[in-house]
mmCIF file of C-alpha atoms in Angstrom:
data_model
loop_
_atom_site.group_PDB
_atom_site.id
_atom_site.type_symbol
_atom_site.label_atom_id
_atom_site.label_comp_id
_atom_site.label_asym_id
_atom_site.label_seq_id
_atom_site.Cartn_x
_atom_site.Cartn_y
_atom_site.Cartn_z
ATOM 1 C CA MET H 1 -103.547 -110.062 4.982
ATOM 2 C CA ILE H 2 -107.048 -111.190 3.968
ATOM 3 C CA ALA H 3 -109.227 -109.310 1.485
ATOM 4 C CA ARG H 4 -112.929 -110.149 1.326
ATOM 5 C CA THR H 5 -115.251 -109.216 -1.513
ATOM 6 C CA THR H 6 -119.010 -109.689 -1.860
ATOM 7 C CA ASP H 7 -121.637 -108.430 -4.251
ATOM 8 C CA THR H 8 -123.303 -106.723 -1.217
ATOM 9 C CA THR H 9 -126.523 -108.752 -1.568
ATOM 10 C CA LEU H 10 -125.169 -111.924 0.047
ATOM 11 C CA PRO H 11 -122.655 -112.408 2.874
ATOM 12 C CA GLU H 12 -120.810 -115.055 0.848
ATOM 13 C CA GLY H 13 -118.077 -113.910 -1.500
ATOM 14 C CA PHE H 14 -114.412 -114.293 -2.326
ATOM 15 C CA LEU H 15 -111.450 -114.406 0.059
ATOM 16 C CA PHE H 16 -107.928 -113.519 -1.084
ATOM 17 C CA LEU H 17 -104.613 -113.810 0.761
ATOM 18 C CA GLY H 18 -101.752 -111.357 0.266
ATOM 19 C CA ARG H 19 -98.514 -110.502 2.066
ATOM 20 C CA VAL H 20 -98.631 -107.351 4.198
ATOM 21 C CA ALA H 21 -95.035 -106.583 3.137
ATOM 22 C CA ASP H 22 -96.270 -106.299 -0.482
ATOM 23 C CA LEU H 23 -99.012 -103.725 0.212
ATOM 24 C CA GLY H 24 -98.771 -100.759 -2.149
ATOM 25 C CA LYS H 25 -96.547 -102.559 -4.640
ATOM 26 C CA PRO H 26 -97.934 -102.746 -8.180
ATOM 27 C CA THR H 27 -96.850 -106.387 -8.385
ATOM 28 C CA MET H 28 -98.640 -107.482 -5.210
ATOM 29 C CA ALA H 29 -99.823 -111.067 -5.616
ATOM 30 C CA TRP H 30 -103.189 -112.194 -4.268
ATOM 31 C CA THR H 31 -104.051 -115.858 -3.788
ATOM 32 C CA LYS H 32 -107.729 -116.758 -4.043
ATOM 33 C CA ILE H 33 -108.776 -118.884 -1.053
ATOM 34 C CA SER H 34 -112.540 -119.189 -1.550
ATOM 35 C CA GLY H 35 -115.549 -118.282 -3.671
ATOM 36 C CA TYR H 36 -119.332 -118.080 -3.308
ATOM 37 C CA GLU H 37 -119.644 -121.869 -3.431
ATOM 38 C CA ASP H 38 -117.691 -122.136 -0.154
ATOM 39 C CA LYS H 39 -120.495 -120.263 1.660
ATOM 40 C CA ILE H 40 -118.231 -118.388 4.069
ATOM 41 C CA THR H 41 -120.235 -115.769 5.977
ATOM 42 C CA ASN H 42 -117.917 -114.573 8.759
ATOM 43 C CA LEU H 43 -114.191 -114.643 9.501
ATOM 44 C CA ALA H 44 -111.503 -113.662 11.977
ATOM 45 C CA LEU H 45 -107.713 -113.911 12.100
ATOM 46 C CA ARG H 46 -105.547 -115.036 15.010
ATOM 47 C CA GLY H 47 -101.856 -115.329 14.181
ATOM 48 C CA ASN H 48 -101.440 -117.536 11.091
ATOM 49 C CA ASP H 49 -104.919 -119.004 11.512
ATOM 50 C CA LEU H 50 -108.020 -117.908 9.622
ATOM 51 C CA PHE H 51 -111.250 -118.871 11.368
ATOM 52 C CA PHE H 52 -114.336 -118.817 9.168
ATOM 53 C CA MET H 53 -118.013 -119.611 9.583
ATOM 54 C CA THR H 54 -119.611 -121.515 6.728
ATOM 55 C CA HIS H 55 -122.863 -123.256 5.919
ATOM 56 C CA ALA H 56 -121.290 -125.436 3.188
ATOM 57 C CA ASN H 57 -122.219 -129.010 4.166
ATOM 58 C CA ALA H 58 -123.447 -127.613 7.509
ATOM 59 C CA PRO H 59 -126.966 -126.101 7.355
ATOM 60 C CA ARG H 60 -126.683 -125.071 11.029
ATOM 61 C CA LYS H 61 -123.228 -123.592 10.259
ATOM 62 C CA HIS H 62 -119.867 -124.396 11.804
ATOM 63 C CA VAL H 63 -116.504 -122.665 12.261
ATOM 64 C CA MET H 64 -113.403 -123.941 10.504
ATOM 65 C CA ARG H 65 -109.717 -123.082 11.106
ATOM 66 C CA LEU H 66 -107.224 -122.756 8.261
ATOM 67 C CA ASP H 67 -103.466 -122.344 8.740
ATOM 68 C CA LEU H 68 -102.643 -119.641 6.177
ATOM 69 C CA ARG H 69 -99.201 -121.108 5.585
ATOM 70 C CA LYS H 70 -101.163 -123.765 3.625
ATOM 71 C CA PRO H 71 -103.939 -121.566 2.168
ATOM 72 C CA GLU H 72 -106.215 -124.212 0.658
ATOM 73 C CA LEU H 73 -109.645 -124.893 2.161
ATOM 74 C CA LYS H 74 -109.083 -128.647 1.903
ATOM 75 C CA PHE H 75 -106.605 -128.261 4.808
ATOM 76 C CA ALA H 76 -109.132 -126.511 7.082
ATOM 77 C CA VAL H 77 -110.143 -128.308 10.292
ATOM 78 C CA GLU H 78 -113.311 -127.919 12.288
ATOM 79 C CA ALA H 79 -112.880 -125.556 15.241
ATOM 80 C CA ALA H 80 -116.567 -125.409 16.294
ATOM 81 C CA ALA H 81 -118.994 -128.123 15.216
ATOM 82 C CA SER H 82 -122.551 -127.418 14.100
ATOM 83 C CA PRO H 83 -124.857 -127.279 17.107
ATOM 84 C CA ALA H 84 -127.166 -130.275 17.595
ATOM 85 C CA THR H 85 -130.055 -127.834 17.906
ATOM 86 C CA GLY H 86 -130.300 -124.205 16.882
ATOM 87 C CA VAL H 87 -128.272 -122.311 14.299
ATOM 88 C CA MET H 88 -124.852 -120.733 14.787
ATOM 89 C CA GLU H 89 -125.138 -116.989 14.189
ATOM 90 C CA ASP H 90 -121.800 -115.455 15.116
ATOM 91 C CA PHE H 91 -118.444 -116.166 16.722
ATOM 92 C CA ALA H 92 -115.659 -114.343 18.508
ATOM 93 C CA LEU H 93 -112.088 -115.362 19.231
ATOM 94 C CA THR H 94 -110.293 -114.952 22.530
ATOM 95 C CA ARG H 95 -106.619 -115.486 23.244
ATOM 96 C CA ASP H 96 -107.159 -119.213 23.791
ATOM 97 C CA SER H 97 -110.671 -120.191 22.726
ATOM 98 C CA LEU H 98 -113.602 -119.507 20.464
ATOM 99 C CA VAL H 99 -117.126 -118.485 21.532
ATOM 100 C CA THR H 100 -120.204 -118.870 19.333
ATOM 101 C CA ALA H 101 -123.697 -117.407 19.520
ATOM 102 C CA VAL H 102 -126.370 -120.027 18.770
ATOM 103 C CA ARG H 103 -129.998 -119.131 18.034
ATOM 104 C CA HIS H 104 -132.793 -121.239 19.545
ATOM 105 C CA GLY H 105 -136.010 -119.525 18.437
ATOM 106 C CA THR H 106 -135.923 -116.065 20.025
ATOM 107 C CA ASP H 107 -133.105 -116.973 22.433
ATOM 108 C CA ILE H 108 -129.433 -116.686 21.496
ATOM 109 C CA VAL H 109 -127.086 -118.566 23.817
ATOM 110 C CA LEU H 110 -123.292 -118.871 23.940
ATOM 111 C CA ARG H 111 -120.983 -121.883 23.574
ATOM 112 C CA ARG H 112 -117.238 -121.931 24.322
ATOM 113 C CA TYR H 113 -114.776 -124.125 22.389
ATOM 114 C CA ALA H 114 -111.283 -124.912 23.628
ATOM 115 C CA LYS H 115 -108.550 -125.593 21.062
ATOM 116 C CA GLY H 116 -108.955 -129.075 19.623
ATOM 117 C CA LYS H 117 -112.434 -129.570 21.146
ATOM 118 C CA PRO H 118 -114.943 -128.768 18.377
ATOM 119 C CA GLN H 119 -117.979 -129.980 20.351
ATOM 120 C CA GLY H 120 -117.741 -127.079 22.799
ATOM 121 C CA MET H 121 -119.706 -126.497 25.983
ATOM 122 C CA ASP H 122 -122.812 -124.448 26.732
ATOM 123 C CA VAL H 123 -122.182 -121.270 28.698
ATOM 124 C CA PRO H 124 -124.633 -120.743 31.594
ATOM 125 C CA MET H 125 -126.566 -117.546 30.821
ATOM 126 C CA PRO H 126 -127.586 -115.052 33.561
ATOM 127 C CA PHE H 127 -131.159 -115.026 32.212
ATOM 128 C CA GLN H 128 -133.142 -116.135 29.179
ATOM 129 C CA GLY H 129 -132.704 -113.834 26.202
ATOM 130 C CA ALA H 130 -130.599 -112.984 23.181
ATOM 131 C CA ALA H 131 -126.813 -112.646 23.525
ATOM 132 C CA TYR H 132 -124.761 -110.571 21.056
ATOM 133 C CA LEU H 133 -120.984 -110.968 21.051
ATOM 134 C CA SER H 134 -118.601 -107.991 21.065
ATOM 135 C CA ASP H 135 -115.507 -108.370 18.923
ATOM 136 C CA GLU H 136 -112.014 -107.762 20.246
ATOM 137 C CA PRO H 137 -109.883 -107.967 17.080
ATOM 138 C CA ALA H 138 -106.517 -108.323 18.850
ATOM 139 C CA HIS H 139 -107.701 -111.462 20.709
ATOM 140 C CA ALA H 140 -105.391 -110.414 23.538
ATOM 141 C CA TYR H 141 -107.684 -111.525 26.358
ATOM 142 C CA GLY H 142 -109.217 -114.804 27.493
ATOM 143 C CA ASP H 143 -112.484 -113.009 28.270
ATOM 144 C CA VAL H 144 -115.200 -111.994 25.845
ATOM 145 C CA MET H 145 -117.829 -109.284 26.237
ATOM 146 C CA TYR H 146 -121.436 -109.776 25.211
ATOM 147 C CA THR H 147 -124.735 -107.970 25.592
ATOM 148 C CA LEU H 148 -127.758 -109.924 26.762
ATOM 149 C CA SER H 149 -131.333 -108.690 26.535
ATOM 150 C CA GLY H 150 -134.661 -110.349 27.261
ATOM 151 C CA TRP H 151 -138.340 -109.617 26.853
ATOM 152 C CA THR H 152 -138.479 -108.048 30.308
ATOM 153 C CA GLN H 153 -134.790 -107.201 30.799
ATOM 154 C CA MET H 154 -132.908 -104.143 29.664
ATOM 155 C CA PRO H 155 -129.777 -105.019 27.690
ATOM 156 C CA LEU H 156 -126.874 -105.669 30.037
ATOM 157 C CA THR H 157 -123.247 -106.108 29.025
ATOM 158 C CA TYR H 158 -121.386 -109.020 30.588
ATOM 159 C CA VAL H 159 -117.786 -110.212 30.590
ATOM 160 C CA LEU H 160 -117.531 -113.970 30.098
ATOM 161 C CA ARG H 161 -114.620 -115.185 32.249
ATOM 162 C CA GLY H 162 -114.269 -118.898 31.619
ATOM 163 C CA GLU H 163 -117.807 -120.131 32.199
ATOM 164 C CA LEU H 164 -118.809 -117.270 34.520
ATOM 165 C CA SER H 165 -120.692 -114.192 33.271
ATOM 166 C CA VAL H 166 -119.799 -111.086 35.270
ATOM 167 C CA ASN H 167 -121.927 -107.953 34.989
ATOM 168 C CA SER H 168 -119.641 -105.261 33.539
ATOM 169 C CA GLY H 169 -121.736 -102.373 34.851
ATOM 170 C CA LEU H 170 -122.140 -101.034 31.305
ATOM 171 C CA ARG H 171 -125.712 -100.076 30.412
ATOM 172 C CA VAL H 172 -127.658 -98.984 27.397
ATOM 173 C CA ASN H 173 -128.525 -95.305 27.726
ATOM 174 C CA PRO H 174 -132.135 -95.097 26.502
ATOM 175 C CA ARG H 175 -133.352 -91.724 25.276
ATOM 176 C CA THR H 176 -135.819 -90.098 27.633
ATOM 177 C CA ALA H 177 -138.440 -87.488 26.795
ATOM 178 C CA GLN H 178 -136.171 -84.870 28.419
ATOM 179 C CA SER H 179 -133.154 -85.737 26.250
ATOM 180 C CA ALA H 180 -135.103 -85.960 22.960
#
């Protein structure tokens, strides 16, 4: 189990590791994994692996993977390298890969990273705009959902299947004058 604390003014904070079997016990031990200086801004768990986004030594951010059976950041390996251009904003895990959202000005595009391939590959987008990843905490599927909106496009929700974006049929339901 991971516990995350912040002072609520910055996304960086402390990460602690504890055993789920010890929850509720007065003697539960917590192991500190990171502090503010590690600049961790986002995280997700998949099995024994903790994936975390950081801007420590990576001004454009990158995603690292840490096997929690060896809970020291010095053992973390890069899962998604900093983009050559743009800034990494978010990430989501699937059953077998990692997808990041990378900002380029007003556009936010997606990149997919296979295990052991931290350079990743650009995902072809259906149109120019800003993509926002949906989280699926169980990471049970190989697909990932995201919403894409543009200056002249209503937000549409897509399912990313491999490198193909499939329109899910889900739509934003804007309020009309009649429903207000």
